[in-house]
Tab-separated table of C-alpha atoms in Angstrom:
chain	number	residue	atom	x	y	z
W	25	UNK	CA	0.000	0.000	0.000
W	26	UNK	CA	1.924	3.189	-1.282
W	27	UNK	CA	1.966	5.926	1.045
W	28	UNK	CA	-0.032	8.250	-1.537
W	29	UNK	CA	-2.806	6.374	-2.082
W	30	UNK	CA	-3.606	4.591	1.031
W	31	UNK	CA	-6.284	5.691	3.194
W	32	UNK	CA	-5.941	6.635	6.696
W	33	UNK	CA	-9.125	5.039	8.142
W	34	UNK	CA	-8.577	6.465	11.606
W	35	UNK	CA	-8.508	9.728	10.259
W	36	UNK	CA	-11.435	9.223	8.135
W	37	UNK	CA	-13.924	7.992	10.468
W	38	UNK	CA	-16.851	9.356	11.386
W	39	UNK	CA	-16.439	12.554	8.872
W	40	UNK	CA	-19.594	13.622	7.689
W	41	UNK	CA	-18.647	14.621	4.184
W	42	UNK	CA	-15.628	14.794	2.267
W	43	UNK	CA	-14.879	18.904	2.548
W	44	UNK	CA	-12.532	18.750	5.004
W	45	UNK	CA	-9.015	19.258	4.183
W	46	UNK	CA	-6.657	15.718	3.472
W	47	UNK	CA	-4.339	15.116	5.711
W	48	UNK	CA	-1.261	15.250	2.901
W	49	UNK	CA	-0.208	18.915	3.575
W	50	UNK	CA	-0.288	18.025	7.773
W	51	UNK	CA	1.637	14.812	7.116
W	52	UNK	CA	4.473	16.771	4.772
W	53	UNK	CA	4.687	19.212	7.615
W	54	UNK	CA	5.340	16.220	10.126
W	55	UNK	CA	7.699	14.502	7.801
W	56	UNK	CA	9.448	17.001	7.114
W	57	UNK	CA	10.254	18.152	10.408
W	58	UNK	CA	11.260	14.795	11.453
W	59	UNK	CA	13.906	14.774	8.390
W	60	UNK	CA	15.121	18.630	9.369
W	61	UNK	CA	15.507	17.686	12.922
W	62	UNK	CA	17.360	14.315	12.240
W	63	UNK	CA	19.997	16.299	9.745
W	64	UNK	CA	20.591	18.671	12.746
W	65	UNK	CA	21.980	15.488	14.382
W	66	UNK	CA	22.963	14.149	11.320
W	67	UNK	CA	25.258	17.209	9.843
W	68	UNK	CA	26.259	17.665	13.458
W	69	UNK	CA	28.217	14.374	13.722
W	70	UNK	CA	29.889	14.245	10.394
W	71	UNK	CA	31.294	17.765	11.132
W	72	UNK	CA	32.688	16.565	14.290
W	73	UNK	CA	33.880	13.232	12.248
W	74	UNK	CA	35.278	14.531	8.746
W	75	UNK	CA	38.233	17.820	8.950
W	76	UNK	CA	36.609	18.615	5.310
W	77	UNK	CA	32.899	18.422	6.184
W	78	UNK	CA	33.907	20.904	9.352
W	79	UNK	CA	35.751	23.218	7.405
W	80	UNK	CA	33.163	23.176	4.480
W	81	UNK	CA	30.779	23.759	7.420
W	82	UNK	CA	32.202	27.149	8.264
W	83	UNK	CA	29.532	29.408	6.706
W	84	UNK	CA	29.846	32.437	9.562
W	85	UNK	CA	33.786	32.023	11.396
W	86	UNK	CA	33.191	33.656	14.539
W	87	UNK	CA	30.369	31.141	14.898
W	88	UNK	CA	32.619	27.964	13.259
W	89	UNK	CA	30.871	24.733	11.557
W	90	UNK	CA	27.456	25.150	14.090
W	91	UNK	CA	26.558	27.875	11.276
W	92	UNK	CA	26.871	25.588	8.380
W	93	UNK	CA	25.559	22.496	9.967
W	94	UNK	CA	22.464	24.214	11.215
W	95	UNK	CA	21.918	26.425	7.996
W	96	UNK	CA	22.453	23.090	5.818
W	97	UNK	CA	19.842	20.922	7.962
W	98	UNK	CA	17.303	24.022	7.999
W	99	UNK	CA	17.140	24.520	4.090
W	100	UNK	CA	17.167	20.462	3.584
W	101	UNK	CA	13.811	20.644	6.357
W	102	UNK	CA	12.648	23.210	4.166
W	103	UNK	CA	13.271	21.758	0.493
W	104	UNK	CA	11.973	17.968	2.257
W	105	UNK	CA	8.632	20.284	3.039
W	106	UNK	CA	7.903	22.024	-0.004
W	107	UNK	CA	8.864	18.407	-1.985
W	108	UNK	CA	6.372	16.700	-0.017
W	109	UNK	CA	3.998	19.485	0.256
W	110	UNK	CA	3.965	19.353	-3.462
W	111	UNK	CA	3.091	15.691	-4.031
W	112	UNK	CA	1.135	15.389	-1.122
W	113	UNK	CA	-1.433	18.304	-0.550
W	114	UNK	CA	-4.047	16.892	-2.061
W	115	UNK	CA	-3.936	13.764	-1.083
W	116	UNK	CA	-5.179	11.618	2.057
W	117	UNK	CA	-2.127	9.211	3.167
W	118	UNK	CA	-1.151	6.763	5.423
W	119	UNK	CA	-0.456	9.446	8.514
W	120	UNK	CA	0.168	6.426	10.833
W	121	UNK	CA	3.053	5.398	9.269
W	122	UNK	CA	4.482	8.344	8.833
W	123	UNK	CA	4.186	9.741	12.432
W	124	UNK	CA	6.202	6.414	12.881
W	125	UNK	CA	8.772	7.452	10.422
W	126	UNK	CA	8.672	10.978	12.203
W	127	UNK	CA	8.992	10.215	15.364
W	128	UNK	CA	11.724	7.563	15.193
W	129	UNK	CA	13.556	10.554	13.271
W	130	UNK	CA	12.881	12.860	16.186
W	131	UNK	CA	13.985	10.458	18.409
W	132	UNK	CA	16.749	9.928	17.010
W	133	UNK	CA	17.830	13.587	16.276
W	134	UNK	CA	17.568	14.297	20.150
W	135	UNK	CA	19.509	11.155	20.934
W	136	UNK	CA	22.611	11.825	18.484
W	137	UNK	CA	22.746	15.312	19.453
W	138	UNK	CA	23.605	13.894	22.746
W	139	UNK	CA	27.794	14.065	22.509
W	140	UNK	CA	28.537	10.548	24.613
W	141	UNK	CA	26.260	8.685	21.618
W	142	UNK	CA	27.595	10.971	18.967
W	143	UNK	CA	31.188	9.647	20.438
W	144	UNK	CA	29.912	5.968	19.837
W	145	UNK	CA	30.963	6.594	15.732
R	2	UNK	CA	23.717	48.795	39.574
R	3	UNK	CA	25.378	47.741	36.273
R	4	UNK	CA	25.326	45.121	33.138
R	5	UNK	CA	27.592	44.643	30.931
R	6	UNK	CA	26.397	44.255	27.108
R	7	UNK	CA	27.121	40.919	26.687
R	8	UNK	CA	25.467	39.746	29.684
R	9	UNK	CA	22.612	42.144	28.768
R	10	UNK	CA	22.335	39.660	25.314
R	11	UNK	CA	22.415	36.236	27.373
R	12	UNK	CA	19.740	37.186	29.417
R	13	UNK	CA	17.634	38.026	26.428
R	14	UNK	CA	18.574	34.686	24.579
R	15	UNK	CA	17.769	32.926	27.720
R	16	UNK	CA	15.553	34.664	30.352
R	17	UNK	CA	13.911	36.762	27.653
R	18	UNK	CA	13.326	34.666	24.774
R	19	UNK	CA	14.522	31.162	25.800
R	20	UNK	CA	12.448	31.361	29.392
R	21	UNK	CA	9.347	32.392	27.978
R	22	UNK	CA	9.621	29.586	25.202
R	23	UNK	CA	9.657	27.120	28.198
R	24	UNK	CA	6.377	29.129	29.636
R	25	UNK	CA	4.626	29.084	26.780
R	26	UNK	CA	5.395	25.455	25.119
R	27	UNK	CA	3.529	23.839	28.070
R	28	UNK	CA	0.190	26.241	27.710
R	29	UNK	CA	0.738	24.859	24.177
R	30	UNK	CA	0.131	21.524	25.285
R	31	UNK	CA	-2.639	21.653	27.757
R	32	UNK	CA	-4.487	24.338	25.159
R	33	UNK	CA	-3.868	21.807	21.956
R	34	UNK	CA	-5.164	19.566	24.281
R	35	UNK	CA	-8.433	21.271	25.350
R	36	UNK	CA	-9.487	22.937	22.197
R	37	UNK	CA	-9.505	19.348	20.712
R	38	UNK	CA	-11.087	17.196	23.497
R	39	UNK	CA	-14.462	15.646	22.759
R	40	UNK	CA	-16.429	18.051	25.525
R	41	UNK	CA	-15.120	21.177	23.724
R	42	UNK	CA	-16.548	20.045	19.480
R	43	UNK	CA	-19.510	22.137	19.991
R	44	UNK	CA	-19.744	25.513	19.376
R	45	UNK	CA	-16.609	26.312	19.991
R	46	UNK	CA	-16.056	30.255	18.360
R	47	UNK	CA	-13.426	30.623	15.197
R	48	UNK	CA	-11.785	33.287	17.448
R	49	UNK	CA	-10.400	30.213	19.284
R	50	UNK	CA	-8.964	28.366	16.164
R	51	UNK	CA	-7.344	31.863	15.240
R	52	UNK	CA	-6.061	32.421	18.658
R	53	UNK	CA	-4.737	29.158	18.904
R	54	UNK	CA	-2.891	29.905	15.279
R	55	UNK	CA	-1.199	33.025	16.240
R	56	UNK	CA	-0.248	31.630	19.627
R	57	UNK	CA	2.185	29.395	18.166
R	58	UNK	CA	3.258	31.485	15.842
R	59	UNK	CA	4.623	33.523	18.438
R	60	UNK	CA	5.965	30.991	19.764
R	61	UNK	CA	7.708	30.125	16.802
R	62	UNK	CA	8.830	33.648	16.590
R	63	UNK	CA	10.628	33.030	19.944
R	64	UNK	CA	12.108	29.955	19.065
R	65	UNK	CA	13.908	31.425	16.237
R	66	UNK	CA	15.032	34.308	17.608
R	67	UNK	CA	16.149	32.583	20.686
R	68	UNK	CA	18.228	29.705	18.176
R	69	UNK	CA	19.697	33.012	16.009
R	70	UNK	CA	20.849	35.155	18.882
R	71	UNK	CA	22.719	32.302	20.626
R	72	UNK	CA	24.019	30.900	17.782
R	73	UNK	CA	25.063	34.267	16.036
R	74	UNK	CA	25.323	36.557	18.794
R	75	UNK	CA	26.342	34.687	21.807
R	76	UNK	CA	28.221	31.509	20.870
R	77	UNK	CA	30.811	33.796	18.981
R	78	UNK	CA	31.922	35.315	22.192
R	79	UNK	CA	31.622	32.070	24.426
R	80	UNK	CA	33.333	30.362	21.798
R	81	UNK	CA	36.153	33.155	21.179
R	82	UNK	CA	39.947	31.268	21.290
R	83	UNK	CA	41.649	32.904	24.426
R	84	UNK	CA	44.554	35.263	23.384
R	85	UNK	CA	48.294	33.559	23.636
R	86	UNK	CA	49.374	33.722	27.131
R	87	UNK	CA	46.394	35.143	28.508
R	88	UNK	CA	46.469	34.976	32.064
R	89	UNK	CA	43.074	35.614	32.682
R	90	UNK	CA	40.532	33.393	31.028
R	91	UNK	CA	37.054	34.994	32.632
R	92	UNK	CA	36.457	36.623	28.791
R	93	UNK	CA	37.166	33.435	26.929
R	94	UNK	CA	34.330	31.098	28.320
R	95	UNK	CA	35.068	28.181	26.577
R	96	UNK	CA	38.841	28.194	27.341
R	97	UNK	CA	37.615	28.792	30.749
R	98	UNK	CA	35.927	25.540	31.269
R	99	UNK	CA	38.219	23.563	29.483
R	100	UNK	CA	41.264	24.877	31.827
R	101	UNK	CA	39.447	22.629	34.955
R	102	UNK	CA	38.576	19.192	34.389
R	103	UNK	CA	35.901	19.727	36.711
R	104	UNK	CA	34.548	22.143	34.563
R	105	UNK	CA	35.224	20.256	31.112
R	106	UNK	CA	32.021	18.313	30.757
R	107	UNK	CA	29.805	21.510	30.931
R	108	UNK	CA	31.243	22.184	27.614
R	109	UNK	CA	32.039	18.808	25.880
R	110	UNK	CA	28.257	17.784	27.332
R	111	UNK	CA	26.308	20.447	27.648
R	112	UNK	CA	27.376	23.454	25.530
R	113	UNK	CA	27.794	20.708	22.398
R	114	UNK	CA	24.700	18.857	23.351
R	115	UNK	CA	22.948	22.230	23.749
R	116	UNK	CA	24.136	23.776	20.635
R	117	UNK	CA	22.187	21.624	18.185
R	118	UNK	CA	19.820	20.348	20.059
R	119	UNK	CA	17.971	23.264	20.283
R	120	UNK	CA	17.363	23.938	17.008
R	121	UNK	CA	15.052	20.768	17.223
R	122	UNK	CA	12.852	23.360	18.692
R	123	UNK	CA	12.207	26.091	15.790
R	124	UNK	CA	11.411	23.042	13.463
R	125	UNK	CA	9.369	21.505	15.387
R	126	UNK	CA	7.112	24.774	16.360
R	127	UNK	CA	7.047	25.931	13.354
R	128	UNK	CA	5.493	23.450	11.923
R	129	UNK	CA	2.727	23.080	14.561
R	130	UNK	CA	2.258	26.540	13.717
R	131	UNK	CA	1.571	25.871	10.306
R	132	UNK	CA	-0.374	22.481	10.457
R	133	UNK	CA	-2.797	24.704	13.476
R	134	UNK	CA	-3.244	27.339	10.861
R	135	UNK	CA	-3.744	25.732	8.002
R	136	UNK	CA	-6.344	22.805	9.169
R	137	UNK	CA	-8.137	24.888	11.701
R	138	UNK	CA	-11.182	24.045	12.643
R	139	UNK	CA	-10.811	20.767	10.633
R	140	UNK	CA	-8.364	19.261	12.964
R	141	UNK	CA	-10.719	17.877	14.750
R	142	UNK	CA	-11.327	15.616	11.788
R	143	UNK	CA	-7.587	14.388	12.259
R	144	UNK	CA	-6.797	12.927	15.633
R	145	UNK	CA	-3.060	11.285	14.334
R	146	UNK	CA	-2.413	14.951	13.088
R	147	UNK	CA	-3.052	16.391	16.423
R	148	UNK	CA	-1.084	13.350	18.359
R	149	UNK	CA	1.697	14.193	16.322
R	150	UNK	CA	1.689	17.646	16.739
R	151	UNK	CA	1.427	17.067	20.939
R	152	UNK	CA	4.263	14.648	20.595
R	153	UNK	CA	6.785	17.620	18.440
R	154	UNK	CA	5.213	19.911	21.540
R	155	UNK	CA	6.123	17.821	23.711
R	156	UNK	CA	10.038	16.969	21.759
R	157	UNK	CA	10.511	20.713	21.781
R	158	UNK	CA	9.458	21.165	25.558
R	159	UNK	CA	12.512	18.860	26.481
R	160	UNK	CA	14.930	19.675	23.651
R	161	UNK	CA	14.514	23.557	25.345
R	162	UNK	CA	14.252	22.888	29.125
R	163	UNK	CA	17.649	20.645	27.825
R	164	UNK	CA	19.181	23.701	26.152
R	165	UNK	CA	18.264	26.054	29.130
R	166	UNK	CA	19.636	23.961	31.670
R	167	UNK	CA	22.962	23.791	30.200
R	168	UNK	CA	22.781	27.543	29.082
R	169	UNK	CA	22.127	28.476	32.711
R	170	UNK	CA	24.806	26.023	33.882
R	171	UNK	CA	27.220	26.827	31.496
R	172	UNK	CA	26.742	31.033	32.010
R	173	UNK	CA	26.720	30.033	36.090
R	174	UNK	CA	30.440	28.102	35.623
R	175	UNK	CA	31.609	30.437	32.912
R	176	UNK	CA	29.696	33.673	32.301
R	177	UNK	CA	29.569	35.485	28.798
R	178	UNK	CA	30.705	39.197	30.071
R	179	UNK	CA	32.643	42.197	28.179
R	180	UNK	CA	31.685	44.417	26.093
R	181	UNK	CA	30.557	48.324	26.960
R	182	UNK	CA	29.018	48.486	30.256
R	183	UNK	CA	25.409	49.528	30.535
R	184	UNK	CA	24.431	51.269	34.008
R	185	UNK	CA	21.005	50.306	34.790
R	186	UNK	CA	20.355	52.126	38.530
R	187	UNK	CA	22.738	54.528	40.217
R	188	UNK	CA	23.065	53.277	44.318
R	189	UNK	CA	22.582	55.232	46.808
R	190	UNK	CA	25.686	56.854	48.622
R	191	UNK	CA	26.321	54.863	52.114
């Protein structure tokens, strides 16, 4: 069952016509802040890896990489948002598993952010 | 009774815009909460849908300017490399807590934990923001939408109280100062 086409039944019930507004903008929105947030993490850890990925991080010096791995994360959130936003906001999708997909990516973000796990690569 | 300017800055990245994040993420929660419980469907005025809209839009507002002026205001000077031979570290934070390894872990943990994991938080509210005023009133037709955005409210509530712990922590063991000084009250003569 592709994720554009599949019907999110608990979402659907009990509507009394079909007016409302699908839920594809709402889950771009979630999905996409789930892929910015894990590329915070992400970006964070293979500047502190990779000499070349810091140094190409460097966007503002008296900041240092934070300003390119944060600037780099924030316009991937936003061009993952306007992608899906795009394909999806007219559609009704499977929001279940995507707040899955979401959430293991928020998870995730907070947990690599944390320096002892980013340490574990 | 005096400040000086870069102190004046931390305390609006953290007291002024940070603190208020922290104040205002939980009335998030209980008021997402509320507005969408099953006592409150009926007649429930469009005011509340728009109040609830621009609510977290300020919020999102704070977020961001709390994640730009530590990252571009205030991390430059915490982060600034201590001149060679400087004998006294109190304007080089970072070089200050790295001197004392019982001060090291407030920046290997908490300023580098701190440093990205608060920008968790403008995503994650600004998006809220959006999905809130976009779907309105027809949220209530989408129960995983609103669970999901409780559980980014929620994310962002801890990925802040994280980053203002270690902010006040790190500006308790190592304070951001210099700069001009600004005199707020004159004291009375003893």
């Amino acid at each position: 069952m592709s994720l554009q086409t599949a019907i999110a039944q608990e979402d659907t019930a009990a509507i009394p016509n079909s007016t409302i507004i699908p839920n594809g903008s709402g889950a771009a929105a979630i999905l996409s802040a789930g892929i910015g947030s894990f590329a915070v993490a992400l970006f964070s850890i293979l500047a502190d890896k990779s000499v070349y990925v810091k140094n190409l991080s460097v966007f503002y010096k008296p900041t240092g990489p934070l300003s390119g791995v944060t600037t780099a994360a924030i316009l991937l959130w936003l061009a993952a948002w306007a992608t899906l936003e795009w394909r999806w906001r007219k559609q009704t999708v499977a929001l279940a598993r995507i707040n899955i997909i979401a959430f293991a990516l928020l998870s995730l973000s907070l947990l690599l952010t944390f320096p002892p796990a980013t340490d574990l690569f | 009774m005096e400040i000086t300017t870069r102190s004046l800055w931390t305390l609006v990245h953290g007291m002024g815009f940070g603190a208020l994040y922290l104040l205002a993420c939980s009335g998030a929660i209980v008021l997402l909460y509320l507005r969408f419980s099953t006592e409150a469907q009926t007649n429930v005025p469009p005011r509340r849908d728009r109040f609830l809209g621009a609510y977290l839009t300020a919020m999102a507002a704070l977020a961001w300017l709390t994640v730009l002026s530590g990252t571009y205001i205030i991390y430059p000077w915490y982060r600034a490399p201590a001149s060679v031979g400087a004998a006294q570290l109190a304007g080089f934070p970072r070089a200050l807590l790295l001197s004392n390894p019982a001060t090291r872990a407030w920046h290997s943990i908490g300023m580098e934990w701190k440093e990205h994991v608060a920008w968790l938080v403008p995503i994650a509210i600004t998006m809220a923001a959006v999905i809130v005023i976009k779907y309105g009133r027809d949220l209530r037709f989408h129960p995983q939408l609103r669970s999901a955005l409780q559980v980014f409210l929620v994310t962002s509530l801890v990925a802040a109280g994280i980053a203002g712990f270690f902010g006040a922590m790190l500006n308790k063991n190592a304070p951001v100062e210099g700069g001009q000084t600004v005199y707020l009250v004159q004291g009375e003569k003893p």
